């Protein structure tokens, strides 16, 4: 007598397919979560100085050891004694690019000093908004300050201060500059997108994580 295998029931087949679909979805979500976490960790962590590809370079009498991937310009990879060092680092978990120029203190004045000595005398009557904790003031159009504004912490003895310049084209971001004297005796000029002002309270501590590794802080 010939027997026939029972055909799968439609309900059983549908249940199996639904289970496989759910399993695939869970695996995909889990993989995306892991990739996102790894990506954030990679963006937030400064490059390791255990990398042998570093450059010994000195500025303002201070010798620094810097990973080659930090340099903005290839000619500085030769090392030695230079008048300034141009680097590229990232700010915080959002990984906002910051260009850092290290140079002797005699060549610049800190932004906090310029606030009292220059900027306050050039403030317009308007007040800008948009950055919590900072006061924003446009500068008078004359005296070379056209399109510029200053953001500063009005409550601190040694305030956070940054001067920003409106872009030439509307589709370009506003760029800001901040100059500070580091404990090492070196001056640092930071150039960054205005969106970084939202993290102004963490700005200097984040820069310390980078510059401290190379001996600049």
Short mmCIF file of C-alpha atoms in Angstrom, two decimals:
data_model
loop_
_atom_site.label_atom_id
_atom_site.label_comp_id
_atom_site.label_asym_id
_atom_site.label_seq_id
_atom_site.Cartn_x
_atom_site.Cartn_y
_atom_site.Cartn_z
CA UNK A 1 0.00 0.00 0.00
CA UNK A 2 1.45 3.38 -1.02
CA UNK A 3 1.41 6.05 1.67
CA UNK A 4 1.62 9.79 1.20
CA UNK A 5 3.47 12.20 3.50
CA UNK A 6 1.12 14.66 5.05
CA UNK A 7 1.40 18.14 3.51
CA UNK A 8 2.46 20.92 5.90
CA UNK A 9 -0.46 22.79 7.35
CA UNK A 10 -0.67 26.40 6.16
CA UNK A 11 -0.93 27.66 9.72
CA UNK A 12 2.23 25.79 10.76
CA UNK A 13 4.18 27.07 7.76
CA UNK A 14 3.06 30.63 8.38
CA UNK A 15 4.08 30.39 12.03
CA UNK A 16 7.57 29.16 11.10
CA UNK A 17 8.06 31.94 8.55
CA UNK A 18 6.91 34.57 11.05
CA UNK A 19 9.33 33.21 13.65
CA UNK A 20 12.24 33.36 11.22
CA UNK A 21 11.32 36.93 10.26
CA UNK A 22 11.26 38.01 13.92
CA UNK A 23 14.62 36.34 14.56
CA UNK A 24 16.22 38.07 11.55
CA UNK A 25 14.80 41.43 12.70
CA UNK A 26 16.20 40.97 16.22
CA UNK A 27 19.62 40.08 14.86
CA UNK A 28 19.61 43.11 12.58
CA UNK A 29 18.62 45.45 15.42
CA UNK A 30 21.28 43.97 17.67
CA UNK A 31 23.97 44.35 15.02
CA UNK A 32 22.96 47.96 14.37
CA UNK A 33 23.10 48.69 18.10
CA UNK A 34 26.59 47.23 18.41
CA UNK A 35 27.82 49.15 15.35
CA UNK A 36 26.38 52.38 16.75
CA UNK A 37 28.06 51.89 20.13
CA UNK A 38 31.39 51.04 18.53
CA UNK A 39 31.10 54.02 16.22
CA UNK A 40 30.46 56.39 19.14
CA UNK A 41 33.38 54.98 21.07
CA UNK A 42 35.68 55.35 18.09
CA UNK A 43 34.58 58.93 17.47
CA UNK A 44 34.91 59.99 21.11
CA UNK A 45 38.28 58.41 21.85
CA UNK A 46 41.42 60.31 20.76
CA UNK A 47 43.94 58.30 18.70
CA UNK A 48 46.27 56.26 20.85
CA UNK A 49 49.85 57.35 21.34
CA UNK A 50 50.90 53.71 21.43
CA UNK A 51 51.00 54.00 17.64
CA UNK A 52 54.65 54.06 16.60
CA UNK A 53 53.87 56.50 13.78
CA UNK A 54 54.52 59.68 15.77
CA UNK A 55 56.51 62.85 15.11
CA UNK A 56 58.82 64.65 17.55
CA UNK A 57 58.31 68.37 17.00
CA UNK A 58 59.00 71.44 19.12
CA UNK A 59 57.26 74.81 19.36
CA UNK A 60 57.82 77.66 21.84
CA UNK A 61 60.66 75.67 23.42
CA UNK A 62 58.37 72.70 24.17
CA UNK A 63 59.00 69.34 22.51
CA UNK A 64 55.85 67.39 21.69
CA UNK A 65 55.22 63.86 20.43
CA UNK A 66 52.28 63.85 18.04
CA UNK A 67 50.64 61.07 15.98
CA UNK A 68 51.15 61.76 12.30
CA UNK A 69 47.41 61.45 11.64
CA UNK A 70 46.76 64.60 13.70
CA UNK A 71 48.72 66.93 11.41
CA UNK A 72 46.85 69.16 8.95
CA UNK A 73 49.89 69.74 6.72
CA UNK A 74 52.32 67.14 5.48
CA UNK A 75 55.40 69.37 5.65
CA UNK A 76 55.23 69.38 9.45
CA UNK A 77 55.72 65.61 9.54
CA UNK A 78 59.46 66.24 9.28
CA UNK A 79 59.48 67.33 12.92
CA UNK A 80 62.19 69.54 14.41
CA UNK A 81 61.74 73.12 15.63
CA UNK A 82 58.87 75.10 14.10
CA UNK A 83 57.06 78.41 14.59
CA UNK A 84 53.65 76.76 14.78
CA UNK A 85 51.99 73.36 14.65
CA UNK A 86 48.69 72.79 12.83
CA UNK A 87 46.54 69.88 14.02
CA UNK A 88 43.06 68.46 13.47
CA UNK A 89 41.12 66.87 16.36
CA UNK A 90 37.50 66.03 17.25
CA UNK A 91 35.27 67.52 19.93
CA UNK A 92 33.35 65.09 22.15
CA UNK A 93 30.97 62.30 21.20
CA UNK A 94 29.49 64.39 18.41
CA UNK A 95 32.97 64.39 16.80
CA UNK A 96 32.85 68.02 15.69
CA UNK A 97 36.10 68.83 13.81
CA UNK A 98 38.37 71.36 15.50
CA UNK A 99 41.51 72.78 13.89
CA UNK A 100 44.17 73.53 16.50
CA UNK A 101 47.15 75.80 15.92
CA UNK A 102 49.90 75.68 18.57
CA UNK A 103 52.31 78.61 18.66
CA UNK A 104 54.32 80.86 21.02
CA UNK A 105 52.29 83.04 23.38
CA UNK A 106 54.02 86.17 22.11
CA UNK A 107 52.19 85.87 18.76
CA UNK A 108 48.59 86.02 20.04
CA UNK A 109 46.34 87.34 22.79
CA UNK A 110 43.79 85.12 24.59
CA UNK A 111 40.14 85.60 23.69
CA UNK A 112 39.30 86.39 27.33
CA UNK A 113 41.76 89.31 27.27
CA UNK A 114 40.38 90.55 23.95
CA UNK A 115 36.88 90.52 25.44
CA UNK A 116 37.71 93.33 27.88
CA UNK A 117 40.34 95.11 25.81
CA UNK A 118 38.69 95.09 22.37
CA UNK A 119 35.35 93.36 21.93
CA UNK A 120 33.38 95.16 24.67
CA UNK A 121 34.07 98.48 22.96
CA UNK A 122 32.76 97.16 19.64
CA UNK A 123 29.49 95.56 20.78
CA UNK A 124 26.31 96.45 18.93
CA UNK A 125 23.12 97.12 20.90
CA UNK A 126 21.52 93.85 19.82
CA UNK A 127 21.86 90.62 21.77
CA UNK A 128 21.92 87.22 20.06
CA UNK A 129 20.28 84.07 21.36
CA UNK A 130 20.65 80.37 20.71
CA UNK A 131 23.45 79.18 23.01
CA UNK A 132 22.38 78.43 26.57
CA UNK A 133 24.68 80.03 29.15
CA UNK A 134 26.48 82.32 26.71
CA UNK A 135 25.81 85.94 25.79
CA UNK A 136 26.00 86.65 22.07
CA UNK A 137 26.80 90.15 20.83
CA UNK A 138 27.27 91.27 17.22
CA UNK A 139 30.20 93.63 16.59
CA UNK A 140 29.92 96.97 14.85
CA UNK A 141 30.38 96.74 11.10
CA UNK A 142 33.24 99.23 11.14
CA UNK A 143 36.87 98.65 12.10
CA UNK A 144 37.10 95.36 10.25
CA UNK A 145 34.44 93.51 12.29
CA UNK A 146 31.76 93.24 9.59
CA UNK A 147 29.66 90.10 10.02
CA UNK A 148 31.41 89.10 13.27
CA UNK A 149 29.93 88.28 16.66
CA UNK A 150 31.28 87.31 20.07
CA UNK A 151 29.90 84.68 22.42
CA UNK A 152 31.04 84.74 26.05
CA UNK A 153 30.28 83.56 29.56
CA UNK A 154 29.34 86.72 31.44
CA UNK A 155 29.57 85.12 34.90
CA UNK A 156 33.11 83.67 34.95
CA UNK A 157 36.29 85.42 36.06
CA UNK A 158 38.17 83.67 33.24
CA UNK A 159 35.33 83.34 30.74
CA UNK A 160 34.84 81.15 27.73
CA UNK A 161 35.03 83.51 24.75
CA UNK A 162 34.76 82.80 21.03
CA UNK A 163 34.54 85.14 18.05
CA UNK A 164 32.48 83.94 15.11
CA UNK A 165 32.36 85.09 11.50
CA UNK A 166 29.32 84.88 9.26
CA UNK A 167 30.03 82.80 6.11
CA UNK A 168 30.35 84.38 2.69
CA UNK A 169 27.82 81.90 1.29
CA UNK A 170 24.55 81.11 3.05
CA UNK A 171 25.01 77.36 2.67
CA UNK A 172 28.30 77.42 4.59
CA UNK A 173 28.45 77.07 8.41
CA UNK A 174 29.44 79.88 10.75
CA UNK A 175 33.07 79.49 11.84
CA UNK A 176 34.43 80.50 15.25
CA UNK A 177 37.85 81.16 16.79
CA UNK A 178 38.98 80.80 20.38
CA UNK A 179 42.51 81.54 21.64
CA UNK A 180 43.84 80.35 25.00
CA UNK A 181 47.14 80.10 26.85
CA UNK A 182 47.86 76.50 27.88
CA UNK A 183 49.54 75.58 31.21
CA UNK A 184 52.55 74.28 29.24
CA UNK A 185 53.42 77.82 28.08
CA UNK A 186 52.08 77.29 24.56
CA UNK A 187 49.21 79.23 23.00
CA UNK A 188 46.40 77.39 21.21
CA UNK A 189 44.06 78.82 18.59
CA UNK A 190 40.93 76.73 18.02
CA UNK A 191 38.91 77.04 14.80
CA UNK A 192 35.57 75.25 14.74
CA UNK A 193 32.00 75.16 13.49
CA UNK A 194 29.60 77.34 15.51
CA UNK A 195 27.57 74.24 16.39
CA UNK A 196 30.35 73.39 18.89
CA UNK A 197 29.26 76.38 21.00
CA UNK A 198 26.46 74.21 22.36
CA UNK A 199 29.18 72.20 24.16
CA UNK A 200 31.11 75.22 25.40
CA UNK A 201 31.18 74.02 29.02
CA UNK A 202 33.06 70.87 27.98
CA UNK A 203 35.12 72.48 25.24
CA UNK A 204 38.37 73.06 27.13
CA UNK A 205 38.24 69.76 29.02
CA UNK A 206 37.74 67.90 25.72
CA UNK A 207 40.69 69.72 24.18
CA UNK A 208 42.77 68.80 27.23
CA UNK A 209 42.13 65.10 26.49
CA UNK A 210 43.86 65.55 23.15
CA UNK A 211 46.58 68.08 23.91
CA UNK A 212 47.48 66.50 27.24
CA UNK A 213 48.48 63.31 25.45
CA UNK A 214 51.12 65.04 23.37
CA UNK A 215 52.54 67.25 26.13
CA UNK A 216 50.97 70.51 24.93
CA UNK A 217 48.71 71.00 27.91
#
